Each structure stands twice: as C-alpha cells, then as structure tokens.
C-alpha cells in the first residue's frame, strides 16, 4: 500500500524533475533581445573605445614623427617650455614664426625665425639682455647652423648679429637680424644648450 502524499512534501527522486511551465513566445523574444543588448554593451563598447583610441594614437604618432623628422625650420610656434628652456622670448605679436629643435648626446639646439615691428625688435633684444647697439654687421649664425635650418644669408640683404654667451646650463644664443626692410625686421635665432 502506497502512503498518501502530503501537499508540502518534496517529490520522490524516482518521479523525475519537476517540469517548469513553458515560456511563451513574448518572453522568449524579450529574453533574447536583452541578451543581445548585454553582449553588444560588453563587447561593442570596449571595441569601439579601442578603435577610437588606436586612431588617436596613430595621429599622435604622426604628429610626433613630423616634429622629430623635421629637417628644416617649419611654420609653427615653439612651445612655451621650449622658449623658456632655450631663452628665446618671441614677442606675442610676431608673425612668420617657425622653428626646429635638434637634440643629440652633446647639445640641443632651437632654431627660431620670426618677423616683428621695429619696436618689438627692441623689446626682444632687451628681453635677451642686449640691444641694437650690440649688433655688428653680418650674420652671427654659423653657415653650418644656417644650412641645418634651411636659411641662406644673401649678400644683397642687410644682416646684423650678436652672440650672447652664457655660463652653463644657460644656453648660448646667436641672433641674426635682417634689416633690409627697416619696418619689418626678420629675426633668426639659434639657441644652443649643453645638457
């Protein structure tokens, strides 16, 4: 004789697992959509972030390679840090500004060019610790440095220059000014620092 089953009693293992009610189609579709969205968020968002990050890294690398690979003065302002380290106080309203920085184990050089007004030239020279009275005829920048920067000292122009020596670790600055057009002097500077 089989004992009666109580309503709160567990099923016998011999009877097999209890059957869950079948899921209707609406719930199946909803569950699959939620699963797809979760997978998209877990995989798609990081993948998109990696793609954007890789593109930014490539662009940054190209910019750095252009700066490092520069072989002549290029049109751009040197950073404030570069201007400070090399002691080249370019007037804020200068134009036609360009620069090139070179570094090796022995020396670092900043090549800078810009155009200014006569008053700005006087302010620049004063900020460098000199004046127009200290300028002597002819360029003060060596032919080797001029070649590296891509500068040519045409004999048809009116060149004046001065070399400002300083005790290490301060840089030595060679300043050459093109005074051919007195209202638009052009300034060329090579600042050499020894690490």
mmCIF file of C-alpha atoms in Angstrom:
data_model
loop_
_atom_site.group_PDB
_atom_site.id
_atom_site.type_symbol
_atom_site.label_atom_id
_atom_site.label_comp_id
_atom_site.label_asym_id
_atom_site.label_seq_id
_atom_site.Cartn_x
_atom_site.Cartn_y
_atom_site.Cartn_z
ATOM 1 C CA UNK A 1 0.000 0.000 0.000
ATOM 2 C CA UNK A 2 1.343 3.465 -1.010
ATOM 3 C CA UNK A 3 1.432 6.130 1.662
ATOM 4 C CA UNK A 4 -0.541 9.249 0.890
ATOM 5 C CA UNK A 5 1.450 12.295 -0.389
ATOM 6 C CA UNK A 6 1.278 15.362 1.712
ATOM 7 C CA UNK A 7 0.856 18.676 -0.093
ATOM 8 C CA UNK A 8 4.065 20.206 1.368
ATOM 9 C CA UNK A 9 6.198 17.126 0.969
ATOM 10 C CA UNK A 10 9.023 17.006 -1.666
ATOM 11 C CA UNK A 11 8.699 14.735 -4.665
ATOM 12 C CA UNK A 12 10.382 11.394 -4.688
ATOM 13 C CA UNK A 13 13.605 11.180 -6.793
ATOM 14 C CA UNK A 14 12.025 8.309 -8.677
ATOM 15 C CA UNK A 15 9.366 10.589 -10.104
ATOM 16 C CA UNK A 16 11.932 12.735 -12.115
ATOM 17 C CA UNK A 17 12.490 16.503 -12.194
ATOM 18 C CA UNK A 18 9.618 18.846 -11.885
ATOM 19 C CA UNK A 19 8.549 20.408 -15.173
ATOM 20 C CA UNK A 20 8.593 24.186 -15.449
ATOM 21 C CA UNK A 21 5.790 25.809 -17.328
ATOM 22 C CA UNK A 22 6.646 26.513 -20.972
ATOM 23 C CA UNK A 23 7.805 30.092 -21.742
ATOM 24 C CA UNK A 24 5.509 31.934 -24.099
ATOM 25 C CA UNK A 25 6.916 33.484 -27.317
ATOM 26 C CA UNK A 26 6.768 37.061 -25.971
ATOM 27 C CA UNK A 27 9.083 36.215 -23.071
ATOM 28 C CA UNK A 28 11.492 34.275 -25.310
ATOM 29 C CA UNK A 29 11.861 37.221 -27.699
ATOM 30 C CA UNK A 30 12.295 39.672 -24.828
ATOM 31 C CA UNK A 31 14.960 37.488 -23.153
ATOM 32 C CA UNK A 32 16.887 37.159 -26.433
ATOM 33 C CA UNK A 33 16.804 40.942 -27.013
ATOM 34 C CA UNK A 34 18.090 41.620 -23.507
ATOM 35 C CA UNK A 35 20.862 39.047 -24.021
ATOM 36 C CA UNK A 36 21.835 40.637 -27.369
ATOM 37 C CA UNK A 37 21.942 44.126 -25.826
ATOM 38 C CA UNK A 38 24.110 42.925 -22.946
ATOM 39 C CA UNK A 39 26.524 41.220 -25.369
ATOM 40 C CA UNK A 40 26.638 44.363 -27.511
ATOM 41 C CA UNK A 41 27.441 46.507 -24.470
ATOM 42 C CA UNK A 42 30.051 44.100 -23.143
ATOM 43 C CA UNK A 43 31.790 43.623 -26.497
ATOM 44 C CA UNK A 44 30.858 46.558 -28.727
ATOM 45 C CA UNK A 45 31.561 49.470 -26.400
ATOM 46 C CA UNK A 46 35.117 48.361 -25.483
ATOM 47 C CA UNK A 47 35.814 47.518 -29.136
ATOM 48 C CA UNK A 48 34.642 50.985 -30.199
ATOM 49 C CA UNK A 49 36.760 52.583 -27.493
ATOM 50 C CA UNK A 50 39.806 50.620 -28.662
ATOM 51 C CA UNK A 51 39.233 51.689 -32.274
ATOM 52 C CA UNK A 52 38.967 55.388 -31.336
ATOM 53 C CA UNK A 53 41.990 55.115 -29.031
ATOM 54 C CA UNK A 54 44.067 53.419 -31.753
ATOM 55 C CA UNK A 55 43.178 56.155 -34.263
ATOM 56 C CA UNK A 56 44.135 58.906 -31.811
ATOM 57 C CA UNK A 57 47.390 57.121 -31.041
ATOM 58 C CA UNK A 58 48.217 56.844 -34.758
ATOM 59 C CA UNK A 59 47.525 60.558 -35.296
ATOM 60 C CA UNK A 60 49.616 61.475 -32.266
ATOM 61 C CA UNK A 61 52.431 59.301 -33.575
ATOM 62 C CA UNK A 62 52.283 61.016 -36.964
ATOM 63 C CA UNK A 63 52.471 64.450 -35.295
ATOM 64 C CA UNK A 64 55.450 63.383 -33.192
ATOM 65 C CA UNK A 65 57.156 61.814 -36.205
ATOM 66 C CA UNK A 66 56.666 65.032 -38.178
ATOM 67 C CA UNK A 67 58.264 67.050 -35.371
ATOM 68 C CA UNK A 68 61.129 64.617 -34.878
ATOM 69 C CA UNK A 69 61.628 64.067 -38.595
ATOM 70 C CA UNK A 70 61.680 67.766 -39.425
ATOM 71 C CA UNK A 71 64.901 68.700 -41.204
ATOM 72 C CA UNK A 72 64.264 72.389 -41.816
ATOM 73 C CA UNK A 73 62.512 75.135 -39.876
ATOM 74 C CA UNK A 74 58.770 74.583 -40.102
ATOM 75 C CA UNK A 75 55.993 77.121 -39.667
ATOM 76 C CA UNK A 76 54.787 76.861 -36.064
ATOM 77 C CA UNK A 77 55.396 78.353 -32.648
ATOM 78 C CA UNK A 78 57.754 76.512 -30.318
ATOM 79 C CA UNK A 79 56.087 75.564 -27.055
ATOM 80 C CA UNK A 80 56.278 77.854 -24.053
ATOM 81 C CA UNK A 81 58.554 75.286 -22.387
ATOM 82 C CA UNK A 82 60.952 75.299 -25.351
ATOM 83 C CA UNK A 83 61.020 79.101 -25.405
ATOM 84 C CA UNK A 84 61.762 79.119 -21.690
ATOM 85 C CA UNK A 85 64.485 76.440 -21.758
ATOM 86 C CA UNK A 86 66.267 77.995 -24.728
ATOM 87 C CA UNK A 87 65.602 81.564 -23.528
ATOM 88 C CA UNK A 88 64.038 82.775 -26.763
ATOM 89 C CA UNK A 89 61.327 85.319 -25.762
ATOM 90 C CA UNK A 90 59.398 85.609 -29.037
ATOM 91 C CA UNK A 91 57.167 88.714 -28.933
ATOM 92 C CA UNK A 92 53.485 87.726 -28.729
ATOM 93 C CA UNK A 93 52.563 89.674 -31.872
ATOM 94 C CA UNK A 94 55.381 88.243 -34.005
ATOM 95 C CA UNK A 95 54.431 86.665 -37.324
ATOM 96 C CA UNK A 96 56.026 84.253 -39.808
ATOM 97 C CA UNK A 97 57.148 82.258 -36.784
ATOM 98 C CA UNK A 98 58.929 78.988 -37.441
ATOM 99 C CA UNK A 99 61.213 76.676 -35.511
ATOM 100 C CA UNK A 100 63.242 73.484 -35.499
ATOM 101 C CA UNK A 101 64.663 71.673 -32.486
ATOM 102 C CA UNK A 102 67.585 69.268 -32.738
ATOM 103 C CA UNK A 103 68.983 67.101 -29.960
ATOM 104 C CA UNK A 104 71.923 64.760 -29.600
ATOM 105 C CA UNK A 105 74.072 63.491 -26.718
ATOM 106 C CA UNK A 106 76.215 66.612 -26.637
ATOM 107 C CA UNK A 107 73.993 69.572 -27.485
ATOM 108 C CA UNK A 108 70.411 70.638 -28.008
ATOM 109 C CA UNK A 109 69.547 73.486 -30.346
ATOM 110 C CA UNK A 110 66.442 75.506 -31.030
ATOM 111 C CA UNK A 111 66.337 77.305 -34.391
ATOM 112 C CA UNK A 112 63.712 80.078 -34.465
ATOM 113 C CA UNK A 113 62.700 82.666 -37.045
ATOM 114 C CA UNK A 114 60.065 85.388 -36.893
ATOM 115 C CA UNK A 115 59.169 88.853 -38.178
ATOM 116 C CA UNK A 116 58.399 91.813 -35.900
ATOM 117 C CA UNK A 117 57.956 95.567 -35.879
ATOM 118 C CA UNK A 118 60.982 97.765 -35.023
ATOM 119 C CA UNK A 119 59.610 98.353 -31.510
ATOM 120 C CA UNK A 120 59.086 94.632 -30.969
ATOM 121 C CA UNK A 121 62.666 94.004 -32.114
ATOM 122 C CA UNK A 122 63.927 96.394 -29.448
ATOM 123 C CA UNK A 123 61.787 94.663 -26.799
ATOM 124 C CA UNK A 124 63.013 91.240 -27.936
ATOM 125 C CA UNK A 125 66.662 92.296 -27.788
ATOM 126 C CA UNK A 126 66.130 93.872 -24.340
ATOM 127 C CA UNK A 127 64.453 90.667 -23.098
ATOM 128 C CA UNK A 128 67.534 88.774 -24.334
ATOM 129 C CA UNK A 129 69.784 91.168 -22.397
ATOM 130 C CA UNK A 130 71.147 93.134 -25.347
ATOM 131 C CA UNK A 131 70.214 95.992 -27.691
ATOM 132 C CA UNK A 132 70.584 97.172 -31.293
ATOM 133 C CA UNK A 133 73.827 98.902 -30.314
ATOM 134 C CA UNK A 134 75.387 95.455 -29.705
ATOM 135 C CA UNK A 135 74.558 94.215 -33.226
ATOM 136 C CA UNK A 136 77.539 94.005 -35.557
ATOM 137 C CA UNK A 137 77.442 93.822 -39.382
ATOM 138 C CA UNK A 138 76.967 90.359 -40.854
ATOM 139 C CA UNK A 139 75.167 87.247 -39.627
ATOM 140 C CA UNK A 140 76.253 85.755 -36.299
ATOM 141 C CA UNK A 141 74.784 82.320 -37.061
ATOM 142 C CA UNK A 142 77.318 79.871 -38.469
ATOM 143 C CA UNK A 143 76.984 78.561 -42.039
ATOM 144 C CA UNK A 144 76.542 75.021 -40.622
ATOM 145 C CA UNK A 145 73.615 76.071 -38.432
ATOM 146 C CA UNK A 146 72.121 78.113 -41.282
ATOM 147 C CA UNK A 147 72.279 75.050 -43.533
ATOM 148 C CA UNK A 148 70.577 72.845 -40.919
ATOM 149 C CA UNK A 149 67.752 75.380 -40.565
ATOM 150 C CA UNK A 150 67.475 75.980 -44.304
ATOM 151 C CA UNK A 151 68.471 79.643 -44.056
ATOM 152 C CA UNK A 152 70.511 81.431 -46.727
ATOM 153 C CA UNK A 153 72.394 84.664 -45.950
ATOM 154 C CA UNK A 154 72.024 86.554 -49.223
ATOM 155 C CA UNK A 155 74.754 89.204 -49.675
ATOM 156 C CA UNK A 156 72.094 91.511 -51.153
ATOM 157 C CA UNK A 157 70.465 91.864 -47.717
ATOM 158 C CA UNK A 158 71.445 93.914 -44.686
ATOM 159 C CA UNK A 159 72.426 91.458 -41.914
ATOM 160 C CA UNK A 160 73.424 92.248 -38.348
ATOM 161 C CA UNK A 161 74.076 89.879 -35.495
ATOM 162 C CA UNK A 162 75.211 89.244 -31.963
ATOM 163 C CA UNK A 163 76.247 86.180 -29.965
ATOM 164 C CA UNK A 164 75.107 86.046 -26.360
ATOM 165 C CA UNK A 165 77.315 83.659 -24.397
ATOM 166 C CA UNK A 166 76.118 82.378 -21.035
ATOM 167 C CA UNK A 167 77.533 80.086 -18.376
ATOM 168 C CA UNK A 168 76.187 76.540 -18.422
ATOM 169 C CA UNK A 169 73.499 75.376 -18.037
ATOM 170 C CA UNK A 170 72.109 78.516 -19.670
ATOM 171 C CA UNK A 171 72.073 78.491 -23.476
ATOM 172 C CA UNK A 172 74.298 80.424 -25.851
ATOM 173 C CA UNK A 173 72.207 82.401 -28.353
ATOM 174 C CA UNK A 174 73.260 83.522 -31.804
ATOM 175 C CA UNK A 175 70.884 86.227 -33.038
ATOM 176 C CA UNK A 176 70.892 87.450 -36.640
ATOM 177 C CA UNK A 177 68.571 90.223 -37.827
ATOM 178 C CA UNK A 178 67.633 91.037 -41.421
ATOM 179 C CA UNK A 179 67.275 94.830 -41.500
ATOM 180 C CA UNK A 180 66.813 95.072 -45.274
ATOM 181 C CA UNK A 181 63.269 96.323 -44.691
ATOM 182 C CA UNK A 182 63.620 98.536 -41.587
ATOM 183 C CA UNK A 183 59.874 98.447 -40.874
ATOM 184 C CA UNK A 184 59.762 94.634 -40.894
ATOM 185 C CA UNK A 185 62.933 93.243 -39.309
ATOM 186 C CA UNK A 186 63.283 89.481 -39.504
ATOM 187 C CA UNK A 187 64.932 87.707 -36.628
ATOM 188 C CA UNK A 188 66.823 84.404 -36.744
ATOM 189 C CA UNK A 189 67.984 82.743 -33.537
ATOM 190 C CA UNK A 190 69.999 79.615 -32.787
ATOM 191 C CA UNK A 191 69.961 78.817 -29.088
ATOM 192 C CA UNK A 192 72.398 76.093 -28.048
ATOM 193 C CA UNK A 193 72.098 74.313 -24.708
ATOM 194 C CA UNK A 194 74.546 71.751 -23.358
ATOM 195 C CA UNK A 195 72.786 69.217 -21.111
#
